[in-house]
Coordinates of C-alpha atoms in Angstrom, one line a residue:
M243 CA -86.5 -72.9 81.1
L244 CA -84.5 -73.3 77.9
E245 CA -86.8 -70.7 76.1
T246 CA -86.3 -68.1 78.9
K247 CA -82.5 -68.3 78.5
Q248 CA -82.7 -67.9 74.7
D249 CA -85.0 -64.8 75.2
Q250 CA -82.5 -63.3 77.6
S251 CA -79.6 -63.8 75.2
Q252 CA -81.5 -62.2 72.3
D253 CA -82.4 -59.2 74.5
K254 CA -78.7 -58.7 75.3
I255 CA -77.8 -58.8 71.6
F256 CA -80.5 -56.3 70.8
N257 CA -79.6 -54.0 73.6
R258 CA -75.9 -54.1 72.6
R259 CA -76.7 -53.4 69.0
A260 CA -79.0 -50.6 70.0
V261 CA -76.3 -49.0 72.1
L262 CA -73.8 -49.3 69.2
L263 CA -76.3 -47.8 66.7
A264 CA -77.0 -44.9 69.1
A265 CA -73.3 -44.4 69.6
G266 CA -72.8 -44.3 65.9
Q267 CA -75.6 -41.9 65.4
L268 CA -74.2 -39.7 68.1
T269 CA -70.7 -39.8 66.5
I270 CA -72.1 -38.9 63.1
F271 CA -74.2 -36.1 64.5
A272 CA -71.3 -34.7 66.4
G273 CA -69.1 -34.8 63.3
L274 CA -71.8 -33.0 61.3
S275 CA -72.3 -30.5 64.0
A276 CA -68.5 -29.9 64.2
R277 CA -68.3 -29.5 60.4
M278 CA -71.3 -27.1 60.4
Y279 CA -69.6 -25.1 63.2
Y280 CA -66.4 -25.0 61.2
L281 CA -68.0 -23.9 58.0
Q282 CA -70.6 -21.5 59.4
V283 CA -68.7 -20.0 62.3
L284 CA -64.9 -20.4 61.9
E285 CA -64.9 -20.1 58.0
A286 CA -67.9 -17.9 57.7
D287 CA -66.0 -14.8 56.4
R288 CA -64.1 -16.8 53.8
Y289 CA -67.1 -18.5 52.3
R290 CA -69.1 -15.2 52.4
V291 CA -66.4 -13.7 50.2
L292 CA -66.4 -16.7 47.9
A293 CA -70.1 -16.5 47.5
E294 CA -69.9 -12.8 46.8
E295 CA -67.3 -13.5 44.1
N296 CA -69.6 -15.9 42.4
R297 CA -72.1 -13.2 42.1
I298 CA -69.8 -10.1 41.7
S299 CA -67.3 -9.8 38.9
L300 CA -64.4 -7.3 39.1
R301 CA -63.5 -6.0 35.7
L302 CA -60.7 -3.6 34.6
L303 CA -61.5 -0.5 32.7
P304 CA -58.8 0.3 30.1
P305 CA -57.8 4.0 30.1
P306 CA -58.0 6.1 27.0
R307 CA -54.5 6.5 25.5
G308 CA -53.1 10.0 25.6
V309 CA -53.3 12.0 22.5
V310 CA -50.4 13.4 20.5
L311 CA -50.5 17.0 19.2
D312 CA -48.3 19.1 17.0
R313 CA -47.0 22.5 18.0
R314 CA -50.2 24.2 17.1
E315 CA -52.3 21.7 19.1
T316 CA -53.4 19.9 15.9
P317 CA -54.2 16.2 16.8
L318 CA -51.8 13.7 15.2
A319 CA -52.8 10.6 17.2
I320 CA -56.3 10.3 18.7
N321 CA -58.8 7.8 19.9
V322 CA -62.1 7.0 18.2
Q323 CA -65.0 4.9 19.5
I324 CA -65.6 1.5 18.0
Y325 CA -67.7 -1.6 18.6
R326 CA -66.0 -4.9 19.1
L327 CA -67.0 -8.5 19.6
V328 CA -65.4 -10.3 22.5
V329 CA -65.6 -13.8 23.9
V330 CA -64.9 -15.2 27.4
P331 CA -63.5 -18.7 26.9
E332 CA -64.8 -20.3 30.1
Q333 CA -68.3 -19.1 29.4
A334 CA -68.3 -20.1 25.7
K335 CA -67.3 -23.7 26.6
N336 CA -66.7 -25.0 23.1
M337 CA -64.7 -22.3 21.3
D338 CA -64.7 -23.9 17.9
E339 CA -68.5 -24.4 18.0
M340 CA -68.9 -20.8 19.1
L341 CA -66.7 -19.4 16.4
T342 CA -68.7 -21.4 13.8
R343 CA -71.9 -19.9 15.1
L344 CA -70.5 -16.4 15.0
A345 CA -69.3 -16.9 11.4
R346 CA -72.9 -17.4 10.4
L347 CA -73.7 -13.9 11.7
V348 CA -70.6 -11.8 11.0
K349 CA -67.5 -12.3 9.0
V350 CA -64.8 -14.1 11.0
S351 CA -61.7 -14.8 9.0
D352 CA -59.5 -17.9 9.3
H353 CA -56.8 -15.6 10.7
D354 CA -59.1 -14.4 13.4
R355 CA -60.2 -17.9 14.2
R356 CA -56.6 -19.1 14.6
R357 CA -55.7 -16.0 16.7
V358 CA -58.7 -16.5 19.0
R359 CA -57.9 -20.2 19.5
R360 CA -54.2 -19.3 20.2
E361 CA -55.1 -16.6 22.7
A362 CA -57.6 -18.9 24.4
R363 CA -54.9 -21.5 25.0
R364 CA -52.3 -19.1 26.4
R365 CA -54.5 -16.8 28.5
R366 CA -56.6 -17.4 31.6
A367 CA -60.0 -18.7 30.8
F368 CA -61.9 -15.8 32.3
V369 CA -59.9 -13.2 30.3
P370 CA -62.1 -11.9 27.4
I371 CA -60.6 -12.2 23.9
T372 CA -61.4 -9.9 21.0
V373 CA -62.9 -11.7 18.0
R374 CA -63.6 -8.7 15.7
E375 CA -63.2 -4.9 15.9
N376 CA -64.9 -2.0 14.1
L377 CA -68.3 -3.7 13.9
T378 CA -71.0 -2.0 11.9
W379 CA -74.4 -1.2 13.4
E380 CA -75.9 -3.9 11.3
E381 CA -73.4 -6.5 12.7
V382 CA -74.0 -5.3 16.2
S383 CA -77.7 -5.7 15.8
R384 CA -77.3 -9.2 14.3
I385 CA -75.3 -10.3 17.3
E386 CA -77.6 -8.8 19.9
V387 CA -80.7 -10.4 18.4
N388 CA -79.0 -13.8 18.7
A389 CA -77.4 -13.1 22.1
P390 CA -79.3 -15.9 24.0
D391 CA -77.7 -18.5 21.8
L392 CA -74.2 -17.0 22.2
P393 CA -73.0 -17.6 25.8
G394 CA -69.8 -15.8 26.6
I395 CA -70.2 -13.4 23.7
T396 CA -70.6 -9.6 24.3
I397 CA -70.5 -6.4 22.3
D398 CA -68.1 -4.0 23.8
V399 CA -67.7 -0.3 23.2
A400 CA -64.0 0.5 23.0
Q401 CA -61.5 3.0 21.7
S402 CA -59.2 2.6 18.8
R403 CA -56.1 4.6 17.9
Y404 CA -56.4 6.7 14.8
Y405 CA -53.8 8.7 12.9
P406 CA -55.6 11.4 10.9
Y407 CA -52.6 12.2 8.7
G408 CA -51.7 8.6 7.9
D409 CA -48.2 8.2 6.5
V410 CA -47.4 11.9 6.5
A411 CA -45.9 11.7 10.0
A412 CA -45.8 8.0 10.5
H413 CA -42.1 7.7 11.1
V414 CA -42.2 10.3 13.9
I415 CA -45.5 9.3 15.6
G416 CA -45.0 5.6 15.1
Y417 CA -47.9 3.2 15.7
V418 CA -49.5 0.9 18.3
A419 CA -50.3 -2.8 18.0
A420 CA -51.4 -5.7 20.1
V421 CA -49.3 -6.9 23.0
S422 CA -47.2 -9.9 22.1
E423 CA -46.7 -12.9 24.4
K424 CA -43.1 -11.8 25.2
E425 CA -44.3 -8.3 26.1
L426 CA -46.7 -9.6 28.9
T427 CA -45.3 -8.5 32.2
G428 CA -48.0 -9.8 34.5
D429 CA -49.8 -6.5 34.5
P430 CA -53.4 -7.5 33.9
V431 CA -54.0 -4.4 31.9
L432 CA -51.8 -5.8 29.1
E433 CA -54.2 -8.7 28.9
L434 CA -57.3 -6.7 28.3
P435 CA -58.9 -7.4 25.0
G436 CA -57.8 -5.0 22.3
F437 CA -55.2 -3.3 24.5
R438 CA -52.5 -1.7 22.4
I439 CA -49.0 -0.5 23.2
G440 CA -46.6 1.7 21.3
K441 CA -44.3 -0.2 18.9
N442 CA -42.4 2.6 17.2
G443 CA -41.8 6.4 17.1
I444 CA -43.3 8.7 19.8
E445 CA -45.9 6.0 20.6
R446 CA -43.1 3.7 21.7
R447 CA -40.8 6.4 23.3
F448 CA -43.6 7.6 25.6
D449 CA -45.7 4.4 25.8
L450 CA -45.9 4.4 29.6
E451 CA -46.9 8.0 29.8
L452 CA -49.5 7.5 27.1
R453 CA -51.1 4.4 28.6
G454 CA -52.7 6.1 31.6
R455 CA -54.0 4.2 34.7
A456 CA -56.8 1.6 34.5
G457 CA -60.0 1.9 36.4
N458 CA -62.2 -1.0 37.6
T459 CA -65.8 -1.9 38.1
E460 CA -67.7 -4.4 40.2
V461 CA -70.6 -5.9 38.3
E462 CA -73.3 -8.4 39.2
V463 CA -73.5 -11.3 36.8
N464 CA -75.9 -14.1 36.2
A465 CA -75.0 -17.8 35.8
L466 CA -74.1 -17.2 32.1
G467 CA -71.7 -14.4 33.1
R468 CA -73.9 -11.6 31.7
V469 CA -73.9 -8.4 33.5
I470 CA -77.1 -7.6 35.5
R471 CA -76.0 -4.4 37.2
E472 CA -73.0 -2.3 38.1
V473 CA -72.2 -2.4 41.8
S474 CA -69.3 0.1 42.1
R475 CA -66.9 1.8 39.8
R476 CA -63.5 3.5 39.9
E477 CA -62.8 5.6 36.9
W478 CA -59.6 5.4 34.8
Q479 CA -57.1 8.1 34.4
P480 CA -56.4 8.9 30.8
G481 CA -52.9 8.8 29.4
L482 CA -50.9 12.0 29.3
K483 CA -50.9 14.4 26.4
I484 CA -47.8 14.7 24.3
N485 CA -47.1 18.0 22.5
L486 CA -44.6 17.8 19.7
T487 CA -42.5 20.5 18.1
L488 CA -43.6 19.2 14.7
D489 CA -45.7 21.5 12.5
I490 CA -48.1 19.3 10.6
E491 CA -48.7 21.8 7.9
L492 CA -45.0 22.0 7.1
Q493 CA -44.8 18.2 7.4
K494 CA -47.6 17.9 4.8
F495 CA -45.9 20.3 2.5
I496 CA -42.6 18.4 2.7
F497 CA -44.3 15.1 2.2
K498 CA -46.1 16.4 -0.9
R499 CA -42.9 18.1 -2.2
I500 CA -40.9 14.9 -2.3
A501 CA -43.8 12.6 -3.2
K502 CA -42.3 11.7 -6.5
E503 CA -39.0 10.6 -5.1
R504 CA -38.5 6.9 -4.4
R505 CA -36.3 7.3 -1.3
A506 CA -35.7 10.6 0.4
A507 CA -35.4 12.3 3.7
V508 CA -35.9 16.0 4.8
V509 CA -35.4 17.6 8.2
V510 CA -36.2 21.2 9.2
M511 CA -35.2 22.5 12.6
D512 CA -34.9 25.7 14.6
V513 CA -31.2 26.7 14.7
Q514 CA -31.7 28.6 18.0
N515 CA -33.5 26.1 20.3
G516 CA -33.4 22.8 18.3
D517 CA -37.1 22.3 17.8
V518 CA -37.7 19.9 14.9
F519 CA -40.5 21.4 12.8
G520 CA -40.4 18.9 9.9
M521 CA -39.1 15.3 9.6
V522 CA -40.2 13.3 6.6
S523 CA -38.9 10.0 5.3
R524 CA -40.0 8.4 2.1
P525 CA -41.4 6.0 1.4
G526 CA -43.8 5.9 4.4
F527 CA -46.5 3.5 5.7
D528 CA -49.9 3.8 7.1
P529 CA -49.8 3.5 10.9
N530 CA -53.6 2.8 11.0
A531 CA -53.0 -0.6 9.3
F532 CA -51.1 -1.8 12.4
N533 CA -53.8 -0.7 14.8
S534 CA -56.5 -2.7 13.1
G535 CA -54.2 -5.7 12.8
I536 CA -51.9 -5.9 9.8
T537 CA -52.1 -9.2 7.9
V538 CA -49.1 -11.5 7.8
S539 CA -48.8 -11.0 4.0
D540 CA -48.8 -7.2 4.3
W541 CA -46.3 -7.3 7.1
K542 CA -43.9 -9.5 5.0
K543 CA -44.4 -7.2 2.1
L544 CA -43.3 -4.2 4.2
L545 CA -40.3 -6.0 5.6
S546 CA -39.1 -7.2 2.1
D547 CA -39.7 -3.9 0.4
P548 CA -36.2 -2.8 -0.9
D549 CA -37.1 0.8 -0.3
K550 CA -37.5 0.1 3.4
P551 CA -40.7 2.0 4.2
L552 CA -40.5 1.1 7.9
T553 CA -37.1 2.8 8.3
N554 CA -37.0 6.4 9.4
K555 CA -34.3 7.6 7.0
T556 CA -34.0 11.0 8.8
I557 CA -32.3 9.3 11.8
A558 CA -31.4 5.8 10.5
G559 CA -30.4 6.5 6.9
Q560 CA -26.6 6.9 6.8
Y561 CA -25.2 8.6 3.7
A562 CA -21.9 9.8 2.5
P563 CA -22.4 13.6 2.9
G564 CA -20.4 14.5 -0.3
S565 CA -19.4 18.1 -0.7
V566 CA -21.7 19.2 2.2
F567 CA -18.8 17.9 4.4
K568 CA -16.6 20.7 3.0
I569 CA -18.2 23.0 5.6
V570 CA -16.5 20.9 8.3
V571 CA -13.1 20.8 6.5
A572 CA -13.2 24.6 5.9
L573 CA -13.7 25.2 9.6
A574 CA -11.1 22.7 10.6
A575 CA -8.6 24.4 8.2
L576 CA -9.4 27.9 9.6
E577 CA -8.8 26.6 13.1
K578 CA -5.5 25.1 12.1
G579 CA -4.4 28.5 10.9
I580 CA -4.9 28.1 7.1
R581 CA -5.4 31.6 5.8
P582 CA -8.7 32.0 3.9
D583 CA -6.9 33.9 1.1
M584 CA -4.6 30.9 0.4
T585 CA -5.1 29.9 -3.2
V586 CA -4.8 26.6 -4.9
K587 CA -4.8 26.0 -8.6
C588 CA -7.3 23.4 -9.7
E589 CA -6.4 21.8 -12.9
E590 CA -9.1 19.1 -12.7
V591 CA -6.6 16.5 -11.3
L592 CA -4.4 16.3 -8.3
E593 CA -1.6 13.8 -8.3
F594 CA -1.0 12.1 -4.9
G595 CA 1.5 9.2 -4.9
N596 CA 0.6 7.0 -7.7
E597 CA -3.0 8.0 -7.8
L598 CA -5.0 10.7 -9.6
F599 CA -7.7 12.5 -7.7
H600 CA -10.2 14.3 -9.9
C601 CA -12.3 17.4 -9.4
W602 CA -15.9 17.2 -10.4
K603 CA -15.4 20.1 -12.9
K604 CA -13.8 19.2 -16.3
N605 CA -10.7 21.4 -16.9
G606 CA -10.8 22.5 -13.3
H607 CA -11.6 25.8 -11.5
G608 CA -8.2 27.6 -11.9
Y609 CA -7.0 29.5 -8.8
V610 CA -9.5 29.4 -5.9
N611 CA -9.4 30.5 -2.3
L612 CA -11.5 29.2 0.6
V613 CA -14.7 31.1 -0.3
D614 CA -14.3 30.4 -4.0
A615 CA -13.8 26.7 -3.3
L616 CA -16.9 26.4 -1.1
R617 CA -19.0 28.4 -3.6
E618 CA -18.0 26.3 -6.5
S619 CA -17.4 23.1 -4.5
C620 CA -13.8 22.7 -5.8
D621 CA -12.6 19.2 -4.9
V622 CA -8.9 19.8 -5.6
Y623 CA -8.8 22.7 -3.1
F624 CA -10.1 20.4 -0.3
Y625 CA -7.7 17.7 -1.3
E626 CA -5.0 20.2 -0.6
L627 CA -6.6 21.2 2.8
A628 CA -6.8 17.5 3.8
Q629 CA -3.1 17.0 3.3
R630 CA -2.3 20.0 5.4
I631 CA -4.6 19.5 8.4
G632 CA -5.0 15.7 8.5
V633 CA -8.0 13.4 9.0
D634 CA -7.9 13.4 12.8
N635 CA -8.2 17.2 13.0
I636 CA -11.1 17.1 10.6
A637 CA -12.8 14.4 12.7
K638 CA -12.5 16.6 15.9
V639 CA -14.4 19.4 14.2
A640 CA -17.0 17.1 12.7
R641 CA -17.8 15.7 16.1
R642 CA -18.1 19.2 17.6
L643 CA -20.7 19.9 14.9
G644 CA -22.8 16.9 15.8
L645 CA -21.6 14.3 13.3
G646 CA -20.5 10.7 14.1
E647 CA -22.7 10.1 17.1
K648 CA -26.3 9.8 18.1
L649 CA -28.1 13.1 18.9
N650 CA -30.5 11.3 21.3
L651 CA -33.7 12.7 19.7
G652 CA -35.6 10.0 21.5
L653 CA -36.9 8.0 18.5
P654 CA -36.1 4.3 18.3
G655 CA -33.6 3.3 15.6
E656 CA -31.3 6.4 15.5
R657 CA -27.9 5.6 14.0
D658 CA -24.5 7.0 14.8
G659 CA -23.1 7.8 11.3
L660 CA -19.4 7.5 11.0
I661 CA -16.5 10.0 11.3
P662 CA -13.3 8.0 10.6
T663 CA -9.9 8.6 12.3
K664 CA -6.6 6.8 12.0
K665 CA -7.3 5.0 15.3
W666 CA -10.7 4.0 14.2
K667 CA -9.4 2.3 11.1
L668 CA -6.6 0.5 12.9
K669 CA -9.1 -0.8 15.5
T670 CA -11.9 -1.6 13.2
L671 CA -10.3 -2.7 9.9
R672 CA -6.9 -3.7 11.3
A673 CA -5.1 -1.4 8.8
H674 CA -3.2 1.8 8.8
W675 CA -4.7 5.0 7.4
L676 CA -3.6 5.8 3.9
G677 CA -2.8 9.4 2.8
G678 CA -5.2 9.1 -0.2
E679 CA -8.0 8.3 2.1
S680 CA -7.7 11.7 3.7
L681 CA -8.3 13.3 0.3
I682 CA -11.5 11.2 -0.2
N683 CA -12.6 12.0 3.3
A684 CA -12.2 15.7 2.7
I685 CA -15.0 15.7 0.0
G686 CA -17.4 13.6 2.2
Q687 CA -16.7 10.3 0.5
G688 CA -15.0 7.1 1.7
Y689 CA -15.8 6.0 5.2
V690 CA -17.7 9.2 6.2
L691 CA -21.4 8.7 6.9
S692 CA -24.0 11.0 8.4
T693 CA -27.8 11.0 8.9
P694 CA -30.0 13.8 7.6
L695 CA -30.7 14.9 11.2
Q696 CA -27.0 15.2 11.9
L697 CA -26.6 17.4 8.8
A698 CA -29.4 19.7 9.9
V699 CA -27.7 20.0 13.4
M700 CA -24.3 20.6 11.8
T701 CA -25.8 23.5 9.7
S702 CA -27.6 24.9 12.8
R703 CA -24.4 25.0 14.8
V704 CA -22.5 26.8 12.1
V705 CA -25.1 29.5 11.5
N706 CA -26.3 30.1 15.1
G707 CA -22.9 31.5 16.2
G708 CA -21.2 28.2 17.1
Y709 CA -23.5 26.9 19.9
A710 CA -24.0 23.2 20.4
V711 CA -27.8 23.2 19.9
T712 CA -29.4 19.7 20.1
P713 CA -32.6 18.7 18.4
R714 CA -35.9 18.0 20.3
L715 CA -39.3 16.7 19.4
T716 CA -41.4 17.4 22.5
R717 CA -42.6 20.6 24.2
A718 CA -44.9 21.8 27.0
N719 CA -45.8 18.3 28.2
E720 CA -47.7 17.3 31.3
F721 CA -45.0 14.9 32.5
E722 CA -41.9 16.9 32.0
E723 CA -40.7 20.4 32.3
V724 CA -39.7 21.7 28.9
T725 CA -38.2 25.1 29.3
P726 CA -37.8 27.6 26.5
R727 CA -34.3 27.5 25.0
K728 CA -32.1 29.8 23.0
A729 CA -28.8 29.2 21.3
T730 CA -26.7 30.8 24.0
D731 CA -28.1 28.3 26.5
F732 CA -26.0 25.7 24.8
P733 CA -22.3 25.3 25.3
S734 CA -20.1 27.3 22.9
L735 CA -18.1 25.2 20.4
N736 CA -15.4 27.9 20.6
F737 CA -15.1 28.5 16.9
P738 CA -13.6 31.9 16.1
A739 CA -16.4 34.3 15.0
D740 CA -14.5 35.4 11.9
A741 CA -14.2 31.7 10.8
L742 CA -18.0 31.2 11.2
N743 CA -18.7 34.4 9.4
L744 CA -16.4 33.5 6.5
V745 CA -18.1 30.1 6.1
R746 CA -21.5 31.8 6.2
Q747 CA -20.4 34.2 3.6
A748 CA -19.4 31.3 1.4
L749 CA -22.7 29.5 2.0
D750 CA -24.5 32.7 0.9
E751 CA -22.5 32.7 -2.3
V752 CA -23.2 29.1 -3.0
V753 CA -26.9 30.0 -3.4
N754 CA -26.9 33.7 -4.3
N755 CA -23.7 34.4 -6.4
P756 CA -24.4 34.0 -10.1
A757 CA -20.7 33.6 -10.7
G758 CA -20.3 29.9 -10.0
G759 CA -22.7 29.4 -7.0
T760 CA -23.6 25.7 -7.3
A761 CA -27.1 26.3 -6.1
Y762 CA -27.8 29.6 -7.8
N763 CA -30.7 28.3 -9.7
A764 CA -32.4 27.3 -6.5
R765 CA -32.2 30.7 -4.8
I766 CA -35.1 32.5 -3.1
S767 CA -35.6 35.8 -4.8
K768 CA -37.5 37.5 -2.0
R769 CA -34.7 39.2 -0.2
A770 CA -36.0 39.0 3.3
W771 CA -36.3 35.2 3.0
R772 CA -33.0 34.4 1.2
M773 CA -31.3 31.2 2.0
G774 CA -27.7 30.1 2.2
G775 CA -26.5 26.5 1.9
K776 CA -24.2 23.9 0.5
T777 CA -24.7 21.4 -2.3
G778 CA -23.5 17.8 -2.1
T779 CA -23.4 15.0 -4.7
S780 CA -22.5 11.7 -3.2
Q781 CA -21.1 9.2 -5.6
V782 CA -22.3 5.6 -5.2
R783 CA -20.2 3.9 -7.9
R784 CA -16.6 3.9 -8.9
I785 CA -15.7 5.7 -12.2
S786 CA -13.2 3.7 -14.1
L787 CA -10.2 5.3 -16.0
Q788 CA -11.7 4.0 -19.2
E789 CA -15.0 5.8 -18.5
R790 CA -13.1 9.0 -17.7
E791 CA -11.3 8.8 -21.0
L792 CA -14.5 8.1 -22.9
G793 CA -16.5 10.6 -20.9
V794 CA -18.2 10.1 -17.5
K795 CA -21.8 9.1 -17.9
Q796 CA -24.5 11.5 -16.7
N797 CA -26.9 10.3 -14.0
D798 CA -29.8 10.1 -16.4
E799 CA -27.8 7.7 -18.5
L800 CA -27.3 5.3 -15.6
P801 CA -29.7 2.8 -13.9
W802 CA -31.4 4.3 -10.9
H803 CA -29.4 2.5 -8.3
E804 CA -26.1 3.7 -9.8
R805 CA -27.0 7.3 -9.8
D806 CA -25.5 9.7 -7.2
H807 CA -27.3 10.8 -4.1
A808 CA -28.4 14.4 -4.1
L809 CA -27.8 16.4 -0.9
F810 CA -28.3 20.0 0.3
V811 CA -28.1 21.7 3.6
G812 CA -29.5 25.2 3.9
Y813 CA -30.7 27.9 6.3
A814 CA -32.8 31.0 6.3
P815 CA -33.3 33.8 6.5
M816 CA -29.8 35.0 5.7
S817 CA -30.0 38.2 7.8
D818 CA -30.9 36.4 11.0
P819 CA -30.8 32.6 10.6
R820 CA -33.6 30.8 12.3
Y821 CA -34.3 27.7 10.2
S822 CA -32.0 25.0 9.0
C823 CA -32.8 22.2 6.5
S824 CA -31.2 19.1 5.2
V825 CA -32.3 17.2 2.1
V826 CA -31.2 13.8 0.9
I827 CA -32.6 12.3 -2.3
E828 CA -31.3 8.8 -2.8
H829 CA -30.0 8.3 -6.3
G830 CA -31.5 11.7 -7.2
G831 CA -28.5 13.0 -9.1
G832 CA -26.8 16.3 -8.6
G833 CA -27.3 18.1 -5.3
G834 CA -27.6 21.6 -6.9
K835 CA -30.1 20.4 -9.5
I836 CA -32.3 18.0 -7.4
A837 CA -31.9 18.6 -3.7
A838 CA -31.4 22.4 -3.6
P839 CA -34.7 23.2 -5.2
V840 CA -36.4 21.0 -2.6
A841 CA -34.7 22.8 0.2
R842 CA -35.6 26.2 -1.4
D843 CA -39.3 25.3 -1.4
V844 CA -39.2 23.8 2.1
L845 CA -37.4 26.8 3.6
R846 CA -39.7 29.2 1.8
E847 CA -42.8 27.4 3.1
T848 CA -41.2 27.2 6.6
Q849 CA -40.8 31.0 6.7
R850 CA -44.4 31.5 5.4
L851 CA -45.7 29.2 8.2
N852 CA -43.4 30.7 10.7
P853 CA -43.4 27.8 13.3
A854 CA -40.9 29.6 15.4
G855 CA -43.3 32.5 15.9
T856 CA -40.7 35.1 14.9
R857 CA -43.3 37.3 13.1
T858 CA -46.5 38.7 14.4
K859 CA -47.9 39.4 10.9
D860 CA -50.5 36.9 9.7
P861 CA -48.5 34.5 7.6
A862 CA -51.4 33.7 5.4
R863 CA -51.2 37.3 4.1
V864 CA -47.5 37.2 3.4
G865 CA -46.8 36.7 -0.3
V866 CA -44.6 34.0 -1.6
S867 CA -42.0 34.7 -4.3

């Protein structure tokens, strides 16, 4: 009886446990079923996409950068095909080990190693990083043979910027370089390996237009990330083409003509429509060095160079214009009613207050009128004009001619120059204007500063009939309407025609009158191509009284950095002015001796090349005299 009760109790326990086990199984099964339903039905679309992304990789296709051409469609900045070595950090796993393996196959410098490690830390792990560019065929072959042992490494066909004329037009074209960390905007294109943006010159000014629009491709990849096949593709749109007004043949000529000068700047432009045909600054630099990745030591060398090769001196070099400024003073005097036949006796020295102001010519020029004074660059005559018309009236005319403010050419780094007034001095230097400063101002010294581009514009406005022509560097582009221009499209500066004609007559005599013309030795003998102009010698040191008594030292007796700057502004042809030119040779010496011959050669070559298209005759057959 006792055994029967025990059996019944065990059966009850067994049944209860069986029920609990069954209930547990049912609960687990229900949970699994619910989870499967959730994953396979409710979240089916999401996980289908994720699975597809594991197999399909979306990659951006960098667009080719737009090309830059000169006015005759000669390429100045183009793209060339190169092979490069890239690595994807998340596939390479151990970056240090991968770089060590690569270094056994191709040269990987310490600088490249540090750069790759740095970029791997700051970029997303799936973004490829360029290890080396410009691989040779032999290097490509070596990498491909060892590809199975190099996960995450691929050879990429890419495009690289190339400047066929190197430093000849470097300051105008500029250069491209890798995107820095602070330049990243979130645009994934900027993170593409080897992507370059404009850093200076036209490349920087029109960077967005030149970049183009990226394409993309969907590729199927294996577990190592290697591409198996391309699934779909949307092509890029190339960057826009930039047409410049520059004439590269003229640019090359100017570059060669001033090659022996340590620091110099030359600008040639069209006096009618403002097209800039030539713009050379020395010394230059090779823009191709930046594209391939300039070394730190080379970059420091460029920055510390006292001749400042990275500075575009045509727009950023600010020089006292010297006697070139007398053109401004002459026009200001005529506007104020000074008669051109008014004569002043130059006896070498003019006494003003307790100071003596010297003329450059020993023993003076004698009696001179306005044309005589411009032709022979008499300082005393302009000292007298300055006293009569005042510095503020001179400043008004200077600004109308384009001096003392930026001309908005569009290149980075353009400077204002400086045209002083009484108000400017009081505000800036907290001092009143002194009468003697007006005299110094009248011969382009003292506070007056101008850039070579401003001097070319000033000359253009004087010889084109007094129209406010502005310079430009681009023409006929795909992204902007550039309409033909002529001088009369610009506002008139309202100078009396007889005043402009008188100044032009004087500029003719400066070059072509053997009786005292300060640039006579630099004249163009071919009559149809004759030029006019004005010399300038900008003093960079103070001449003491003792030195004057003993005899002023000549430039070739002085250290280079104490020699005068040589300047010249000119235009041609005399009969119908079309081209203007400004030349500045730093510490070159006398303007008539050094700068004027450069301008002569440049204006002669400009007329031979005829970039304005004013002649139909084959320029190659036109003789040069």
